[in-house]
Coordinates of C-alpha atoms and ligand atoms in Angstrom, one line a residue:
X1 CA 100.8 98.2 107.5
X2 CA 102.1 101.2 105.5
X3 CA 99.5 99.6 102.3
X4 CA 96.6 99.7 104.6
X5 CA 93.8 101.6 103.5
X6 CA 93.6 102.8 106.9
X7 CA 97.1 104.2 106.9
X8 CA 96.6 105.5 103.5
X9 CA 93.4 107.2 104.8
X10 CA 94.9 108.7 107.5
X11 CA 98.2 109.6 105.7
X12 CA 95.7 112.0 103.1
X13 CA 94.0 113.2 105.5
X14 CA 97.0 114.6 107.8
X15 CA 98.4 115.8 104.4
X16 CA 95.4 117.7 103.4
X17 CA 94.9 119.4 107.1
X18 CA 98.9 120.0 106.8
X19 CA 98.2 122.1 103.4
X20 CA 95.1 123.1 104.7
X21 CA 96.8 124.6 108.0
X22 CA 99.8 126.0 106.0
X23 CA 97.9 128.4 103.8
X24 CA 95.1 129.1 106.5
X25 CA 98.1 129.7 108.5
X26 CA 100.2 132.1 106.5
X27 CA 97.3 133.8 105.6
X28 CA 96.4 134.6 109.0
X29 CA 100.1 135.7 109.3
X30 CA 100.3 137.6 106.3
X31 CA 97.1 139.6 107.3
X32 CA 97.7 140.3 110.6
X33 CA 101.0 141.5 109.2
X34 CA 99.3 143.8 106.7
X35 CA 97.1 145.5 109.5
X36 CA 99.4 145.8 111.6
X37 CA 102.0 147.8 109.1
X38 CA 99.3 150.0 107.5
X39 CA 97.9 150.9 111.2
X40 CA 99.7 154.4 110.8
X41 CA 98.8 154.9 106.9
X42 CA 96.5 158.0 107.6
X43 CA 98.3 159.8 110.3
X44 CA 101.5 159.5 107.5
X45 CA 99.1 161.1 104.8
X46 CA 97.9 163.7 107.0
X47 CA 101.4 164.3 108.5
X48 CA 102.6 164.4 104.5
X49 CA 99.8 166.8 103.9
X50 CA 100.6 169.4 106.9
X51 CA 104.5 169.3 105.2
X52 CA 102.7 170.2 101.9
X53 CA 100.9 173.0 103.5
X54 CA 104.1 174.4 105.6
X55 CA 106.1 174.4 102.0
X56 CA 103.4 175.8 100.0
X57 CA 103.7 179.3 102.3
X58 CA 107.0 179.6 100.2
X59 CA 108.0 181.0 96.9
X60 CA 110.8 178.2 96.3
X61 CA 110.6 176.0 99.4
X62 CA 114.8 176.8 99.8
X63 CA 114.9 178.5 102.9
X64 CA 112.2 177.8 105.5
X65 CA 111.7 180.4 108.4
X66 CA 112.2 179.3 111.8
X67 CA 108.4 179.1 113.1
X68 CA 108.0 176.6 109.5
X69 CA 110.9 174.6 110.9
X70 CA 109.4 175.0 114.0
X71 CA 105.8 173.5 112.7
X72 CA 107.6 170.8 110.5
X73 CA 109.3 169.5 114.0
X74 CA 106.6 169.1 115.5
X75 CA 104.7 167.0 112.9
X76 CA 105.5 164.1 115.1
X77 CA 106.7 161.5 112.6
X78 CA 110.2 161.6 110.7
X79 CA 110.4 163.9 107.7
X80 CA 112.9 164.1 105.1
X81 CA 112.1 167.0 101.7
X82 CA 114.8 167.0 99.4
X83 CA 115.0 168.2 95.7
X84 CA 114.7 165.3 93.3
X85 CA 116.6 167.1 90.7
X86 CA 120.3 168.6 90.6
X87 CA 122.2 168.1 94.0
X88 CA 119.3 166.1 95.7
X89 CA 119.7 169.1 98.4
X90 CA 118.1 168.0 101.5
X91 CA 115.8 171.4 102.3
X92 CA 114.7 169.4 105.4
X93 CA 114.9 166.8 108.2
X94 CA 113.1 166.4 111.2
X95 CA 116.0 166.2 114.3
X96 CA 115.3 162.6 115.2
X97 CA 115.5 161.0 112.1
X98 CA 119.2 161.2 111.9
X99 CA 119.2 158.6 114.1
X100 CA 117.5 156.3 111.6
X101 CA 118.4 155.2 108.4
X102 CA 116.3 156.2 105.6
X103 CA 116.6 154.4 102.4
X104 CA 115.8 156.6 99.6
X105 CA 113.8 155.8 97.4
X106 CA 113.4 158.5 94.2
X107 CA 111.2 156.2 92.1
X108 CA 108.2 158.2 93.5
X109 CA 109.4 161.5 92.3
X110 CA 108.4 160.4 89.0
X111 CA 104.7 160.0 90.1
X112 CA 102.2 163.2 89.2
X113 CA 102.4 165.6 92.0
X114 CA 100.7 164.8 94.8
X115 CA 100.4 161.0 94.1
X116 CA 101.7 159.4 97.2
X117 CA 102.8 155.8 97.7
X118 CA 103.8 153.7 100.6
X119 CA 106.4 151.3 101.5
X120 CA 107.5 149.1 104.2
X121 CA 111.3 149.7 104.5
X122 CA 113.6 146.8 106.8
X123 CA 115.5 150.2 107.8
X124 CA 117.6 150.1 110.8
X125 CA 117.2 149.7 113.8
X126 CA 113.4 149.3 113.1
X127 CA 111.1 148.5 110.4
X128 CA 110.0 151.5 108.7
X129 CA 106.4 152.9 107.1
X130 CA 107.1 155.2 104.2
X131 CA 104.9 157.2 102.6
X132 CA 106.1 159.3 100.0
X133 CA 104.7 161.9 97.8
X134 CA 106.3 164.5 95.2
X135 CA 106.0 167.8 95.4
X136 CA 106.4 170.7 93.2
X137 CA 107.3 174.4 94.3
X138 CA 105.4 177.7 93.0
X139 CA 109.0 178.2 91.4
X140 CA 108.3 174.7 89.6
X141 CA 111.3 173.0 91.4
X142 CA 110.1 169.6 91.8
X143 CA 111.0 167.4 95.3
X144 CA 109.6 164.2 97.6
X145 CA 108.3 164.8 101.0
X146 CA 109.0 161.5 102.6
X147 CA 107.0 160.5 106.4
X148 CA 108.2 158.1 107.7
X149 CA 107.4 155.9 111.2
X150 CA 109.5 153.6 113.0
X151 CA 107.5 150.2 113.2
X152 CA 109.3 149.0 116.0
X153 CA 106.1 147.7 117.6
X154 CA 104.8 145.6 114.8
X155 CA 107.5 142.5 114.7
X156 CA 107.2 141.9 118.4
X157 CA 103.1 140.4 118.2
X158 CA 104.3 139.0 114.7
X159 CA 106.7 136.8 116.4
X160 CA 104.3 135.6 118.6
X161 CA 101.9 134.9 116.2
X162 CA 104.6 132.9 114.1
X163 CA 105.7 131.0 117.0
X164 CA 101.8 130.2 117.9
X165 CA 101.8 129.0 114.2
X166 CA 104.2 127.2 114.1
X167 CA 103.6 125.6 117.3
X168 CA 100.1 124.6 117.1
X169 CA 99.6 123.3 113.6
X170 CA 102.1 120.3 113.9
X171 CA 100.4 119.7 116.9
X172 CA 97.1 119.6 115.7
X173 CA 98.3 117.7 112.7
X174 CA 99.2 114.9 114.7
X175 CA 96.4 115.0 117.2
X176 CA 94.0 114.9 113.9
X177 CA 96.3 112.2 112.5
X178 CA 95.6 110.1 115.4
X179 CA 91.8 110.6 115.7
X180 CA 92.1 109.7 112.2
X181 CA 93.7 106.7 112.7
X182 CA 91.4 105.6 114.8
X183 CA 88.7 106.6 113.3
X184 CA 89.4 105.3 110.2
X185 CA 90.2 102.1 112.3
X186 CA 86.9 101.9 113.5
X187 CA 85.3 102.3 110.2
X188 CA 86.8 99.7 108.3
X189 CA 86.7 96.9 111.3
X190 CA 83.4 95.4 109.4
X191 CA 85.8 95.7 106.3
X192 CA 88.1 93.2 107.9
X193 CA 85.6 91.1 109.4
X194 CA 83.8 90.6 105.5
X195 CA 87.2 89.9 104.4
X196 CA 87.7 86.9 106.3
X197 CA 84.6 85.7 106.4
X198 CA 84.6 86.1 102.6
X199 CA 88.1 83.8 102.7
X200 CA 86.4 81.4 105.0
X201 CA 84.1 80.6 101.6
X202 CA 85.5 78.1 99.4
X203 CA 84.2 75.8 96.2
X204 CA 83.1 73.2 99.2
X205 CA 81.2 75.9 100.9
X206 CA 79.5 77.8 98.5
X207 CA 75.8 77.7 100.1
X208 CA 77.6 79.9 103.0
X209 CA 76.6 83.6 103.1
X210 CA 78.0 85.9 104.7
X211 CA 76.0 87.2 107.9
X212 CA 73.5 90.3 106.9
X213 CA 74.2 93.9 107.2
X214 CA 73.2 95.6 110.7
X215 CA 72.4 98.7 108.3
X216 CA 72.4 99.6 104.7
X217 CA 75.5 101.5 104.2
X218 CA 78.2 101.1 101.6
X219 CA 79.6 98.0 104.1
X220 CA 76.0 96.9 104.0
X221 CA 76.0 97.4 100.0
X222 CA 79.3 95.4 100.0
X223 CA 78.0 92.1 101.6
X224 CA 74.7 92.0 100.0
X225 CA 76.8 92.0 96.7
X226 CA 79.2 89.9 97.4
X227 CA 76.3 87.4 99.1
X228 CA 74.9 87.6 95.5
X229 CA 78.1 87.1 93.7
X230 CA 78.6 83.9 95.9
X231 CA 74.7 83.1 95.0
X232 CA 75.5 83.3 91.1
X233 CA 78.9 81.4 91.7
X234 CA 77.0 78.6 93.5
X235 CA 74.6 78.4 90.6
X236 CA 77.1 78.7 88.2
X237 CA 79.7 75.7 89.9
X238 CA 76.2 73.4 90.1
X239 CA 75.5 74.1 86.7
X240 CA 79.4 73.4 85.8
X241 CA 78.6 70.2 88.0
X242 CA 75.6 68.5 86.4
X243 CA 77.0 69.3 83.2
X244 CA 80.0 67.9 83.8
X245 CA 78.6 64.7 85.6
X246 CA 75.5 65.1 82.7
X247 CA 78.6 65.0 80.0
X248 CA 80.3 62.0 81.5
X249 CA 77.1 59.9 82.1
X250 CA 76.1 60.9 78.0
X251 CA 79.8 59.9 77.0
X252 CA 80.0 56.5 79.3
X253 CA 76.4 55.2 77.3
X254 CA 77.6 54.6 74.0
X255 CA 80.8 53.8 75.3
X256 CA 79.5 51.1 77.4
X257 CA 77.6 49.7 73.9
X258 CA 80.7 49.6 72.2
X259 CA 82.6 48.1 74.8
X260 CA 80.0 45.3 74.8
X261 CA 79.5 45.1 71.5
X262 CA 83.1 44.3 70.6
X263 CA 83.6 41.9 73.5
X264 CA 80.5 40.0 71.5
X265 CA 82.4 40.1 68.8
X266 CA 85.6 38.9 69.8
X267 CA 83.9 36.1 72.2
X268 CA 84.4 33.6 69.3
X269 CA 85.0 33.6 65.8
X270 CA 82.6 34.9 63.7
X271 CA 81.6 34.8 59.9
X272 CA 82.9 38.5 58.2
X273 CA 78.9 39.6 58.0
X274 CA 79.1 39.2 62.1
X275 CA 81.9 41.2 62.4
X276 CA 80.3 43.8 59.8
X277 CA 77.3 44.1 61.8
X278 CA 79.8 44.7 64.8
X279 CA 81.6 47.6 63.1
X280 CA 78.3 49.2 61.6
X281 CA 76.6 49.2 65.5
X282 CA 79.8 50.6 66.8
X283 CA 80.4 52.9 64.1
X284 CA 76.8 54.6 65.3
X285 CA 78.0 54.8 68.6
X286 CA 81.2 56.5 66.8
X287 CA 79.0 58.6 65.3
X288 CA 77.0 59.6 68.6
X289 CA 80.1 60.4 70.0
X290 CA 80.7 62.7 68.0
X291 CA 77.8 64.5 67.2
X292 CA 78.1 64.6 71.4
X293 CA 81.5 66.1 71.4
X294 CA 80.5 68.3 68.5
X295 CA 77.8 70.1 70.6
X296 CA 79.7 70.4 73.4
X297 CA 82.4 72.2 72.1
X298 CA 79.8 74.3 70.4
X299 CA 78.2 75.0 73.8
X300 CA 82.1 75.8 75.5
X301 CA 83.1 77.7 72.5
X302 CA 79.4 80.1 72.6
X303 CA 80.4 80.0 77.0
X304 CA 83.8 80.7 76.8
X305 CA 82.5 84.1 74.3
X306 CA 84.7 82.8 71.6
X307 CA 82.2 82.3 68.9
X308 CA 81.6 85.6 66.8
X309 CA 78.3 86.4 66.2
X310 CA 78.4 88.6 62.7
X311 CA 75.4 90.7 62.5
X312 CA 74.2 91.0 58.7
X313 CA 70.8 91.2 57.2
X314 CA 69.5 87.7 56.9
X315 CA 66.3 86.4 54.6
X316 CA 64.9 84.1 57.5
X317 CA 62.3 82.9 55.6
X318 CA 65.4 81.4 53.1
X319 CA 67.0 80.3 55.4
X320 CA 64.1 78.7 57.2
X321 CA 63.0 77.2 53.7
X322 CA 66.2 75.7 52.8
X323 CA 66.4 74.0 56.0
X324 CA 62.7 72.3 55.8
X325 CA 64.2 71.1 52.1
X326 CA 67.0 69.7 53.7
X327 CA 64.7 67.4 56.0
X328 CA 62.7 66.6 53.2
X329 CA 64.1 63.0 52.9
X330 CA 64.1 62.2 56.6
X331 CA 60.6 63.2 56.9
X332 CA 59.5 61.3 54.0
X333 CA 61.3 58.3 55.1
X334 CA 59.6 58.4 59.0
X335 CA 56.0 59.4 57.0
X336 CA 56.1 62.7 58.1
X337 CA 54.6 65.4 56.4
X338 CA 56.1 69.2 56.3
X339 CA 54.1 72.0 55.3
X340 CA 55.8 75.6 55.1
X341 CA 53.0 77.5 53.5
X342 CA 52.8 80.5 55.8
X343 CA 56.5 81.9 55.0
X344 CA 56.5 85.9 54.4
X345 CA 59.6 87.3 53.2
X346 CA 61.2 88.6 56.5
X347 CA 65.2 90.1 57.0
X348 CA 66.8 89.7 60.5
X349 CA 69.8 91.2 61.4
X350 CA 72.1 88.0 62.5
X351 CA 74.6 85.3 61.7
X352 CA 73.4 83.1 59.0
X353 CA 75.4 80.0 60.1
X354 CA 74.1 80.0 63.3
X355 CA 70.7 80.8 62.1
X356 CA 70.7 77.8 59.8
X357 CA 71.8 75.8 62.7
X358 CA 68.6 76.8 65.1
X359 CA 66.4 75.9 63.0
X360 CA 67.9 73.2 62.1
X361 CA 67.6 72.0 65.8
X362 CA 64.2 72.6 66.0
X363 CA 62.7 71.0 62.7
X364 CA 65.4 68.7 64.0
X365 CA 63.3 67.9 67.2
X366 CA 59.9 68.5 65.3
X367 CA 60.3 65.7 63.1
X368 CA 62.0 63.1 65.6
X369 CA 58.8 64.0 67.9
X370 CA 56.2 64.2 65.8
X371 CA 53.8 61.2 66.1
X372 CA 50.1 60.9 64.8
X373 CA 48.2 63.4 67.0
X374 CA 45.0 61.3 66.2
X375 CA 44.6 57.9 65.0
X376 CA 44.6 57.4 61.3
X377 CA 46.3 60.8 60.7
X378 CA 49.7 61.7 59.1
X379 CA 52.3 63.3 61.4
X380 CA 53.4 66.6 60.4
X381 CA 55.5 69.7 61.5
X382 CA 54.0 73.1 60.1
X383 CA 56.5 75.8 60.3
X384 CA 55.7 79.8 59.8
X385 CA 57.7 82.5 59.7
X386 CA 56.2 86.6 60.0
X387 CA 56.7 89.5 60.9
X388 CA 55.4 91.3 64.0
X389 CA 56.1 94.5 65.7
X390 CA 59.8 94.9 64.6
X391 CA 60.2 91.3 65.3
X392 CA 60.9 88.4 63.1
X393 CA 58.7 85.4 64.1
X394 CA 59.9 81.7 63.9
X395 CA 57.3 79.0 64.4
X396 CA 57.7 75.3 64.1
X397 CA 54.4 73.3 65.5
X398 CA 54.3 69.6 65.6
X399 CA 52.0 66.9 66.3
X400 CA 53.9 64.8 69.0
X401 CA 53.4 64.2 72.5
X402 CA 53.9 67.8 73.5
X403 CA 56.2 68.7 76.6
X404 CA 54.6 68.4 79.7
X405 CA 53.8 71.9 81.6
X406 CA 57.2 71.3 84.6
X407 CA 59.5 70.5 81.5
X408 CA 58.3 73.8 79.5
X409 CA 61.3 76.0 80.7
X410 CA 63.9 73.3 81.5
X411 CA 63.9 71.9 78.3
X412 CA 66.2 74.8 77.2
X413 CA 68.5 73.7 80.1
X414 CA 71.7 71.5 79.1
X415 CA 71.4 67.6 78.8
X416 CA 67.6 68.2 79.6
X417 CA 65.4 65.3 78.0
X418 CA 61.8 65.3 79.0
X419 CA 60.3 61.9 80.1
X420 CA 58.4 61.5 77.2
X421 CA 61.3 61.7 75.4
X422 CA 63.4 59.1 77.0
X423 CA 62.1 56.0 74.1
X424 CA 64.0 59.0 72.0
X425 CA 67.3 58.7 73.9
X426 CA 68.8 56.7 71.2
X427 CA 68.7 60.1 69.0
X428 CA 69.3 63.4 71.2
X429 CA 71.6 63.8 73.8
X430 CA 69.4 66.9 75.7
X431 CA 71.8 70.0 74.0
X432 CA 69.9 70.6 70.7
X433 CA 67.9 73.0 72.7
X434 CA 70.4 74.5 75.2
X435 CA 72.1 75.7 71.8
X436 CA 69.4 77.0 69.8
X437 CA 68.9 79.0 72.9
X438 CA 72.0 80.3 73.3
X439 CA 71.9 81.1 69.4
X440 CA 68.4 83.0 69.7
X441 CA 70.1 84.9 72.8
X442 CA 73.2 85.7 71.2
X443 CA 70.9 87.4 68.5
X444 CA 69.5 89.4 70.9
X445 CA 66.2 87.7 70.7
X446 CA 63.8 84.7 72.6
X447 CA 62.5 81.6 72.4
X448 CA 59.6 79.8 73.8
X449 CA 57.7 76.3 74.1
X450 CA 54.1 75.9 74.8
X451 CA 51.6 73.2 74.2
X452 CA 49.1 73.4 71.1
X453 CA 45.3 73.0 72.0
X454 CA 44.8 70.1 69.6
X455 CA 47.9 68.1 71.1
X456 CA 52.0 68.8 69.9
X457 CA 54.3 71.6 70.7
X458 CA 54.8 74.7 69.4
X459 CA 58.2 76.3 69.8
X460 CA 58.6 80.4 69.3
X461 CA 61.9 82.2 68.2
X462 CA 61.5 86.0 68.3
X463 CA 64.3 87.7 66.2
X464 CA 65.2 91.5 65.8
X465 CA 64.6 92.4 62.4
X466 CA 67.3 94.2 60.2
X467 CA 67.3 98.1 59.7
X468 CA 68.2 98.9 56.3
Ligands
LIG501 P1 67.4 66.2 72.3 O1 66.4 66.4 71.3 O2 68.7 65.9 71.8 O3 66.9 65.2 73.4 P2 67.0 68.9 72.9 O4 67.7 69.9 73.7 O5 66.8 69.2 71.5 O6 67.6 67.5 73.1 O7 65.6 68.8 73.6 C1 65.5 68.6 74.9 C2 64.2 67.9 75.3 O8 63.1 68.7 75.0 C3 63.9 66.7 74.5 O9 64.6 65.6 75.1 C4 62.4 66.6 74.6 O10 62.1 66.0 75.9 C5 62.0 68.0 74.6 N1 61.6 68.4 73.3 C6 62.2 69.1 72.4 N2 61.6 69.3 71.3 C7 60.4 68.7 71.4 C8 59.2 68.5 70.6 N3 59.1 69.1 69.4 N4 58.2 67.8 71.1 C9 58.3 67.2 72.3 N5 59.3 67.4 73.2 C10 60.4 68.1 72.7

C-alpha cells in the first residue's frame, strides 16, 4: 500500500499543505504579532518628544522644578532620563515604573541626538515597548530619555491565535489528506482497471485491445498507446511467426532432397560414379543450406542492431561496376547480356561491404530473372547509376517476367517469392530482397520495384550522397 502511487500522491500533497500551512501560519502569527506590539509606537514618540520639550526649559536638565516633574508624571507612559556618561545619575522616573523592571539598554546613547529606536523588552511582569532616544543638554551633558509601555495586553490574543494555529492546521492537514486520498483514489481507478486488462493480454491473445477511452485525457492517451504498442507487438510476433515457420519450411526442402537422395544411394550397391553423383546433388543442397543459414544470420544480426553500419564516402558507381564484372561469367554462361554504360561518377556516404552486397543481390536477381523480353532477342540487365537532387541513384532494369502489380511491395518482405518465380525456387530462398532492403534502409535511403513499359522490372535504390 505504502508504494501506491495513490499513497504517494496523497503523502506529497499533505506534506506540501503541511509546509504550506506552517509558513502561511507563522506568518500570520508573526504579523499579527508585529501590529499588535508597534500599536503604541506613536504615542511613545510623542510622549518621548513632550520629555524632550519639558528638559529643554532647563540649563542642565539636573534639577527639574516641581510643575516639570509635575508635567513629566503626567505623560501617561513610564519614563526613565538618566545621564549616559559618569554615574548614569537617574535625573528622572515616572512613580509607577518602579514597579516594573526596566532593562537598560545604553546602546542607543551612541545614536545622534534625537535618533530614537524601539525595542520590545520580555521585562517583568509584562512585555515592554521601548523607545528610546538620546538627548543632549544646552550644558552639552548627553543622556537617554527612555518611554516605555507595559504590553500586557498583546500576549493574551497572541495565545489565542497560536492555539487557533496550531489547532486548525493539523486538522486541516488531515481532512485535506483524506479528500486526497480519495480523490486521488478516484482518479487512478481507470489506472487499475487498464492494468489488468493489460495483464489479461498474453502472446495467445494479442488481437485483444483494450476497451476505448470514454474521453481523451492522459488515461485516454494511455490506452490508445498501449492499444498500438499491442498492435505493433501483434505484427511483430506474426512476422516472428511466418518467418519462423517460412525458415523451417526453407530448411526441411533441401533437407528432405538429401534425405532422399542418400536413401537412393544406400538402397543397393552402386558403382563409385553413383555414389559421386549422390555426394555432388547433396553437396548443392549442402550448399543451399548454407547460403540459407548465411542470410539468416545476416537478417538476425541487421534485427538484433548488431551489425555496424560505418558511414564513409563510397564511389557507387565502383562499386556498382566491379560487381557487374563479377557477374560477368554467369551472365555469359546463361546468354545474358550486361550493359553498364550510363555509370556517372557518384560518392555516397555508406558502408562499402554492405553496399557491395545490395547490389550484388539485385544484379543477383536481374540476371537469374532475366529471360528474352521478345522472341529472337538476347536477355539483358542494364544497370545506371546518377545523381539526382542530393541523391545517389541505383538502377538495375531487366528483361524478365516482371513482378506482378500485388507482389510489387511484398517482394521486399522475408521468404517472399513471387509466383512467377516459383520455376526459380531451385535458386533463391525469398531473403535476397528483405536484405538489400534493410541495407538501403540502414543507409538512410529507399528502394523501389516497378514494371518497365516494354516488359521486365526495374528496381530503384535511392542513396544519400556524401558531403565532403
Ligand atoms: P529470391 O531471389 O531468393 O527468390 P529475393 O528476396 O531476392 O528472393 O526476391 C524475392 C522475389 O521477388 C523473387 O522470388 C521474385 O519473385 C521477385 N523478384 C526479385 N527480383 C526480380 C526480378 N528482377 N524480376 C522478377 N521478379 C523478381
Amino acid at each position: 500500500m505504502f508504494h501506491a502511487l495513490r499513497f504517494r500522491l496523497t503523502l506529497w500533497y499533505a506534506l506540501v499543505l503541511a509546509a504550506v500551512l506552517a509558513v502561511f501560519g507563522v506568518s500570520l502569527y508573526g504579523l499579527v504579532r508585529y501590529q499588535l506590539v508597534r500599536h503604541h509606537d506613536a504615542a511613545l514618540t510623542e510622549a518621548a518628544a513632550a520629555v524632550a520639550r519639558v528638559l529643554s526649559e532647563q540649563e542642565d536638565c539636573e534639577h527639574l522644578t516641581d510643575s516639570q516633574r509635575a508635567e513629566l508624571d503626567g505623560i501617561g507612559h513610564l519614563v526613565l532620563f538618566h545621564e549616559v556618561e559618569g554615574e548614569g545619575r537617574v535625573f528622572y522616573r515616572s512613580p509607577d515604573s518602579a514597579a516594573v523592571e526596566i532593562p537598560l539598554d545604553s546602546r542607543a546613547a551612541t545614536a545622534p541626538a534625537g535618533a530614537g529606536s524601539f525595542d520590545t523588552l520580555s521585562g517583568k511582569p509584562e512585555l515592554l515597548r521601548m523607545y528610546s532616544v538620546p538627548y543632549r543638554s544646552r550644558a552639552g551633558r548627553r543622556g537617554l530619555i527612555h518611554v516605555v509601555h507595559g504590553l500586557g495586553d498583546v500576549p493574551a490574543p497572541l495565545a489565542s491565535l497560536r492555539l487557533a494555529l496550531l489547532l486548525m492546521a493539523p486538522l486541516a492537514v488531515l481532512l485535506s489528506a483524506a479528500g486526497g486520498y480519495w480523490l486521488a483514489g478516484r482518479a487512478l481507478a481507470p489506472v487499475d482497471d487498464v492494468t489488468r486488462l493489460a495483464r489479461e493480454i498474453g502472446a495467445s491473445s494479442l488481437g485483444r485491445r483494450l476497451p476505448p477511452p470514454k474521453a481523451q485525457d492522459e488515461i485516454g492517451r494511455l490506452v490508445d498507446t498501449l492499444n498500438q504498442m499491442i498492435a505493433r507487438l501483434e505484427s511483430s510476433f506474426e512476422a516472428m511467426k511466418r518467418f519462423t515457420a517460412d525458415a523451417s519450411h526453407e530448411l526441411r526442402g533441401p533437407l528432405a532432397t538429401m534425405r532422399s537422395a542418400i536413401d537412393v544411394a544406400l538402397s543397393r550397391p552402386r558403382e563409385h560414379s553413383e555414389y559421386r553423383d549422390a555426394l555432388a546433388s547433396v553437396g548443392e543442397d549442402v550448399d543451399r543450406l548454407r547460403d540459407i543459414a548465411e542470410e539468416l544470420l545476416v537478417l538476425a544480426r541487421a534485427d538484433a542492431g548488431r551489425i555496424a553500419i560505418e558511414r564513409h564516402p563510397v564511389r557507387l558507381d565502383v562499386v556498382t561496376t566491379e560487381v557487374v564484372e563479377s557477374f560477368e561469367a554467369l551472365a555469359a554462361e546463361r546468354g545474358v547480356s550486361l550493359c553498364a554504360r550510363c555509370v556517372e561518377a557518384v560518392t555516397v556516404a555508406g558502408d562499402e561491404r554492405w553496399l557491395r552486397q545490395l547490389v550484388f543481390n539485385l544484379l543477383d536477381n536481374a540476371v537469374k530473372f532475366s529471360a528474352p523480353a521478345k522472341a529472337g532477342e538476347r536477355p539483358s540487365v542494364s544497370i545506371e547509376v546518377a545523381e539526382d537532387d542530393g541523391a545517389g541513384l541505383l538502377r538495375v532494369a531487366d528483361t524478365g517476367p516482371g513482378i506482378p502489380e500485388q507482389a510489387l511491395l511484398r517482394i521486399f518482405e522475408r521468404f517472399y517469392r513471387a509466383d512467377d518465380a516459383r520455376s526459380y525456387q531451385g535458386e533463391g530462398v525469398g531473403l535476397g530482397l528483405s536484405i538489400a532492403a534493410w541495407v538501403v534502409e540502414a543507409h538512410g535511403g529507399r528502394i523501389w520495384a516497378a514494371n518497365r513499359p516494354d516488359g521486365g522490372s526495374l528496381f530503384t535504390v535511392s542513396l544519400p550522397v556524401a558531403r565532403l
